[in-house]
Short mmCIF file of C-alpha atoms in Angstrom, two decimals:
data_model
loop_
_atom_site.label_atom_id
_atom_site.label_comp_id
_atom_site.label_asym_id
_atom_site.label_seq_id
_atom_site.Cartn_x
_atom_site.Cartn_y
_atom_site.Cartn_z
CA MET U 1 -23.91 -78.53 -46.80
CA LYS U 2 -20.89 -76.57 -45.56
CA PHE U 3 -17.81 -76.50 -47.78
CA ASN U 4 -14.51 -77.51 -46.10
CA TYR U 5 -11.46 -76.90 -48.28
CA LYS U 6 -9.31 -79.22 -46.16
CA LYS U 7 -11.59 -82.17 -46.92
CA ASP U 8 -13.09 -81.23 -50.32
CA ILE U 9 -9.88 -80.06 -52.08
CA SER U 10 -6.95 -82.40 -52.36
CA PRO U 11 -3.67 -80.88 -51.20
CA LYS U 12 -1.94 -81.81 -54.41
CA TYR U 13 -4.48 -79.83 -56.46
CA LEU U 14 -4.07 -76.84 -54.20
CA LEU U 15 -0.29 -76.98 -54.57
CA LEU U 16 -0.65 -77.33 -58.33
CA GLY U 17 -2.92 -74.25 -58.49
CA LEU U 18 -0.56 -72.09 -56.49
CA SER U 19 2.39 -73.20 -58.61
CA ILE U 20 0.57 -72.28 -61.79
CA MET U 21 -0.30 -68.83 -60.35
CA CYS U 22 3.34 -68.21 -59.45
CA ILE U 23 4.48 -69.21 -62.96
CA ILE U 24 1.91 -66.87 -64.52
CA LEU U 25 2.99 -63.93 -62.31
CA LEU U 26 6.65 -64.64 -63.02
CA GLY U 27 5.96 -64.70 -66.75
CA ILE U 28 4.08 -61.45 -66.57
CA SER U 29 6.92 -59.84 -64.63
CA LEU U 30 9.44 -60.95 -67.26
CA PHE U 31 7.54 -59.66 -70.26
CA SER U 32 5.57 -56.72 -68.85
CA ASP U 33 7.27 -53.91 -66.91
CA SER U 34 4.06 -51.91 -67.15
CA PHE U 35 2.30 -54.41 -64.91
CA LEU U 36 4.87 -53.95 -62.18
CA GLU U 37 4.64 -50.20 -62.58
CA LYS U 38 0.86 -50.32 -62.26
CA THR U 39 1.23 -52.56 -59.23
CA ARG U 40 3.68 -50.12 -57.66
CA ILE U 41 1.34 -47.21 -58.42
CA LEU U 42 -1.59 -49.12 -56.92
CA PHE U 43 0.35 -49.87 -53.78
CA SER U 44 1.64 -46.29 -53.56
CA LYS U 45 -1.90 -44.94 -53.79
CA VAL U 46 -2.93 -47.18 -50.92
CA ILE U 47 0.20 -47.16 -48.76
CA THR U 48 1.38 -43.55 -49.18
CA PRO U 49 -1.78 -41.93 -47.70
CA LEU U 50 -1.53 -44.36 -44.81
CA GLN U 51 2.11 -43.39 -44.27
CA GLU U 52 1.27 -39.69 -44.51
CA GLY U 53 -1.62 -40.14 -42.10
CA ALA U 54 0.58 -41.99 -39.65
CA SER U 55 3.24 -39.29 -40.01
CA SER U 56 0.65 -36.54 -39.40
CA VAL U 57 -0.63 -38.34 -36.31
CA GLY U 58 2.93 -38.66 -35.05
CA GLU U 59 3.68 -34.98 -35.67
CA TRP U 60 0.39 -33.92 -33.99
CA THR U 61 1.21 -36.11 -31.00
CA MET U 62 4.70 -34.62 -30.76
CA ASP U 63 3.23 -31.11 -31.03
CA ARG U 64 0.83 -31.87 -28.21
CA PHE U 65 3.63 -33.13 -26.01
CA GLN U 66 5.61 -30.00 -26.90
CA VAL U 67 2.60 -27.81 -26.02
CA PHE U 68 2.12 -29.61 -22.73
CA GLY U 69 5.80 -29.12 -21.99
CA ASP U 70 5.55 -25.42 -22.90
CA VAL U 71 2.46 -24.96 -20.71
CA LYS U 72 4.21 -26.55 -17.75
CA ALA U 73 7.28 -24.37 -18.30
CA LEU U 74 5.07 -21.28 -18.62
CA ARG U 75 3.22 -22.14 -15.41
CA GLU U 76 6.49 -22.55 -13.55
CA GLU U 77 7.81 -19.30 -15.01
CA ASN U 78 4.54 -17.51 -14.18
CA GLU U 79 4.67 -18.72 -10.57
CA ALA U 80 8.29 -17.58 -10.31
CA LEU U 81 7.30 -14.17 -11.67
CA ARG U 82 4.42 -13.94 -9.21
CA GLU U 83 6.75 -14.73 -6.33
CA ARG U 84 9.20 -12.12 -7.58
CA ASN U 85 6.37 -9.61 -7.90
CA ARG U 86 5.32 -10.30 -4.29
CA GLU U 87 8.90 -9.74 -3.16
CA LEU U 88 9.07 -6.46 -5.09
CA GLU U 89 5.75 -5.29 -3.62
CA ASP U 90 7.02 -6.13 -0.11
CA ASN U 91 10.24 -4.22 -0.80
CA ILE U 92 8.28 -1.23 -2.11
CA ALA U 93 6.01 -1.26 0.96
CA ARG U 94 9.03 -1.40 3.27
CA SER U 95 10.74 1.40 1.34
CA GLN U 96 7.63 3.56 1.53
CA ALA U 97 7.37 2.92 5.27
CA GLU U 98 11.03 3.84 5.70
CA LEU U 99 10.55 7.02 3.65
CA THR U 100 7.54 7.93 5.79
CA GLU U 101 9.60 7.28 8.90
CA LEU U 102 12.48 9.37 7.56
CA SER U 103 10.12 12.18 6.56
CA GLY U 104 8.57 12.20 10.04
CA LEU U 105 11.98 12.33 11.71
CA ARG U 106 13.07 15.11 9.38
CA GLN U 107 9.92 17.04 10.25
CA LEU U 108 10.61 16.63 13.97
CA TYR U 109 14.19 17.77 13.47
CA ASP U 110 13.05 20.90 11.62
CA LEU U 111 10.47 21.56 14.34
CA ASP U 112 13.11 21.17 17.03
CA GLN U 113 15.25 23.74 15.23
CA MET U 114 12.36 26.22 15.39
CA TYR U 115 12.50 26.23 19.20
CA PRO U 116 16.16 25.75 20.17
CA GLU U 117 15.57 27.32 23.58
CA TYR U 118 13.53 24.31 24.76
CA GLU U 119 14.54 20.74 25.65
CA THR U 120 12.50 18.22 23.66
CA THR U 121 11.99 14.49 23.12
CA ALA U 122 10.32 12.70 20.21
CA ALA U 123 7.32 10.46 20.86
CA ARG U 124 4.97 8.31 18.82
CA VAL U 125 1.18 8.23 18.96
CA PHE U 126 -0.05 4.70 19.69
CA SER U 127 -3.73 5.19 20.58
CA VAL U 128 -6.51 7.71 19.93
CA ASP U 129 -9.21 8.42 22.48
CA SER U 130 -11.56 10.21 20.12
CA SER U 131 -13.09 9.74 16.70
CA GLY U 132 -12.42 11.92 13.69
CA TRP U 133 -9.79 14.40 14.86
CA PHE U 134 -6.86 13.77 17.18
CA ASN U 135 -8.20 15.89 20.03
CA GLU U 136 -7.10 13.33 22.66
CA PHE U 137 -4.49 10.61 22.17
CA TYR U 138 -1.71 8.64 23.85
CA ILE U 139 2.04 8.80 23.22
CA ASN U 140 4.74 6.27 24.08
CA LYS U 141 6.75 8.54 26.40
CA GLY U 142 6.10 9.10 30.10
CA LEU U 143 7.71 9.75 33.49
CA ASN U 144 10.67 7.52 32.68
CA ASP U 145 11.45 9.81 29.74
CA GLY U 146 11.05 13.09 31.60
CA VAL U 147 7.52 13.73 30.30
CA TYR U 148 5.18 15.19 32.92
CA GLU U 149 1.74 16.72 33.12
CA ASP U 150 1.56 20.16 31.43
CA CYS U 151 4.41 19.43 29.02
CA ASN U 152 3.60 21.17 25.73
CA VAL U 153 3.45 19.05 22.57
CA LEU U 154 4.47 20.20 19.07
CA TYR U 155 3.69 18.88 15.62
CA GLU U 156 4.27 20.11 12.05
CA GLY U 157 4.37 23.94 12.25
CA GLY U 158 3.64 24.60 15.90
CA LEU U 159 1.57 23.89 19.00
CA LEU U 160 -0.41 20.65 19.00
CA GLY U 161 -1.54 20.30 22.60
CA ILE U 162 -0.57 19.61 26.19
CA VAL U 163 0.04 16.52 28.33
CA ILE U 164 -2.86 16.01 30.75
CA GLU U 165 -2.00 12.59 32.22
CA THR U 166 1.35 10.86 32.54
CA TYR U 167 2.44 7.35 33.55
CA ALA U 168 5.72 5.48 33.71
CA ASP U 169 5.99 4.73 30.00
CA HIS U 170 3.19 6.66 28.29
CA SER U 171 1.14 9.86 28.50
CA LYS U 172 -2.18 11.30 27.41
CA VAL U 173 -2.29 14.46 25.30
CA ARG U 174 -5.16 16.87 24.75
CA ALA U 175 -4.99 18.90 21.53
CA ILE U 176 -5.78 22.62 21.42
CA VAL U 177 -8.74 21.94 19.12
CA ASP U 178 -10.53 20.17 21.97
CA ASP U 179 -13.56 22.12 23.21
CA ARG U 180 -12.18 22.17 26.77
CA VAL U 181 -8.97 24.02 25.84
CA LYS U 182 -8.39 27.77 25.88
CA VAL U 183 -4.95 29.22 25.14
CA THR U 184 -3.86 32.71 26.12
CA ALA U 185 -2.06 34.06 23.06
CA GLU U 186 -0.77 37.22 21.44
CA ILE U 187 -1.40 38.57 17.98
CA GLY U 188 -0.12 41.28 15.66
CA PRO U 189 3.01 43.48 15.75
CA ASN U 190 2.02 44.91 19.13
CA SER U 191 1.59 41.43 20.69
CA ALA U 192 -2.02 42.11 21.65
CA LEU U 193 -3.50 39.55 24.00
CA CYS U 194 -6.30 37.24 22.86
CA THR U 195 -7.83 33.88 23.70
CA VAL U 196 -7.69 31.01 21.22
CA GLU U 197 -10.70 28.78 21.81
CA GLY U 198 -10.60 25.08 21.09
CA SER U 199 -13.56 23.86 19.06
CA LEU U 200 -13.97 20.71 16.99
CA THR U 201 -16.94 22.36 15.32
CA THR U 202 -15.03 25.36 13.98
CA TYR U 203 -11.95 23.26 13.22
CA ASN U 204 -14.12 20.96 11.16
CA ASP U 205 -14.83 24.06 9.06
CA GLY U 206 -11.11 24.77 8.83
CA TYR U 207 -10.46 27.39 11.47
CA LEU U 208 -10.13 28.29 15.15
CA LEU U 209 -11.27 31.53 16.78
CA ALA U 210 -9.09 34.12 18.51
CA THR U 211 -11.38 36.24 20.67
CA ASP U 212 -11.22 39.26 22.99
CA ILE U 213 -8.86 41.24 20.75
CA ASP U 214 -8.84 44.99 21.45
CA LYS U 215 -10.39 46.68 18.43
CA ASP U 216 -7.80 49.48 18.55
CA VAL U 217 -4.94 47.02 18.03
CA THR U 218 -3.53 46.78 14.53
CA ILE U 219 -3.79 43.25 13.15
CA SER U 220 -3.73 42.03 9.57
CA ILE U 221 -4.54 38.97 7.51
CA GLY U 222 -1.60 36.57 7.71
CA ASP U 223 -0.40 37.69 11.16
CA ALA U 224 0.95 34.87 13.31
CA VAL U 225 -0.75 34.01 16.59
CA LEU U 226 1.67 32.78 19.28
CA THR U 227 1.34 31.53 22.83
CA SER U 228 1.66 34.39 25.30
CA ASN U 229 4.16 34.71 28.10
CA VAL U 230 1.27 35.25 30.52
CA SER U 231 -0.25 31.85 29.78
CA ASP U 232 -0.21 29.71 32.90
CA ARG U 233 0.35 26.37 31.16
CA PHE U 234 1.75 27.04 27.69
CA LEU U 235 5.32 28.09 27.01
CA TYR U 236 6.01 31.36 25.27
CA GLY U 237 6.31 31.81 21.51
CA LEU U 238 4.75 28.60 20.16
CA THR U 239 2.93 29.12 16.87
CA ILE U 240 -0.81 28.44 17.02
CA GLY U 241 -1.94 29.67 13.62
CA TYR U 242 -2.37 32.55 11.20
CA VAL U 243 -5.11 35.14 10.79
CA THR U 244 -7.43 34.56 7.83
CA GLU U 245 -10.39 36.82 8.68
CA ILE U 246 -11.17 39.66 11.13
CA THR U 247 -14.69 40.54 12.37
CA GLU U 248 -15.85 43.33 14.73
CA ASP U 249 -17.80 42.13 17.75
CA PRO U 250 -21.28 43.51 18.60
CA ASN U 251 -19.91 45.25 21.72
CA ASN U 252 -17.79 47.59 19.52
CA LEU U 253 -14.88 47.06 21.92
CA THR U 254 -13.26 43.91 20.60
CA VAL U 255 -12.76 41.95 17.39
CA THR U 256 -12.61 38.26 16.62
CA ALA U 257 -10.15 36.67 14.20
CA LYS U 258 -10.41 33.37 12.39
CA LEU U 259 -7.16 31.41 12.42
CA LYS U 260 -5.80 28.74 10.16
CA PRO U 261 -4.08 26.33 12.61
CA ALA U 262 -0.38 25.65 12.16
CA VAL U 263 -1.11 21.96 12.74
CA ASN U 264 -3.22 19.42 10.88
CA PHE U 265 -5.03 17.51 13.63
CA SER U 266 -5.61 14.34 11.63
CA ASN U 267 -3.51 11.23 11.18
CA ILE U 268 -0.82 12.32 13.64
CA ARG U 269 2.08 9.86 13.92
CA ASP U 270 5.17 11.39 15.59
CA VAL U 271 5.24 14.40 17.89
CA LEU U 272 7.79 16.49 19.77
CA VAL U 273 7.31 16.91 23.51
CA ILE U 274 8.88 19.91 25.25
CA THR U 275 10.17 18.54 28.54
CA ASP U 276 10.53 22.07 29.95
CA ARG U 277 7.36 23.27 31.69
CA LYS U 278 5.85 26.63 32.55
CA GLN U 279 5.65 25.63 36.18
CA GLU U 280 7.24 22.72 37.98
CA VAL U 281 5.01 20.03 39.41
CA THR U 282 6.26 17.77 42.20
CA TYR U 283 5.43 14.06 42.02
#
């Protein structure tokens, strides 16, 4: 049988019981402070840890929100720094390009000062016909700029090559290291004649050959080799290279000299074209 306090206990008895309990508690509170103290201690032992736990949870939650806020701020700051870094890298790249451009122009100016007797114009290489060395390439100056076939081309310390084809706004240049080129030159204090032979094979080993030098002519290591006045296509006095080694030929009549070229035939960017020519060509 299920107990039902609403039916089985009279309301008046329930009220009487509660009243008696209240009177007892009131009496205890009047005559016993220790009871209240124990009650407070009991409640503090139960409530205080709950309060501390709730406070810890609140602080942890606030810390997490603070961390999330810091992470977001750091991400935004990091992205801003990355963007700034990209800008700085772009500025550095542009500055390096400008310095390279300035260095090239300065080099052309110095080269122009080496040959004040000739009229020149600067040109830029825009295409290479060969692989490895710049033995044939195209420049962005042509007939409209006064550049014609047989115009000599300078670079770095001296003779680079000669124009072999020319169009309205561009030209084709063949370098003196090309196997098809031979330059009549002079060597030594007595300006002895010789022939500088183009060769990608020897240049790959770091030198060109000056052949057909009279063995009775005095030449020395370090002597400059220049284009000769008797050359039919190259102007006089352009530096080709410098003697690094001298060898007697088997015929006992001539010697051959190894030359270090005055020009590095790789990665050519800007050149100087001499618009004067050894012989005029009518177009």
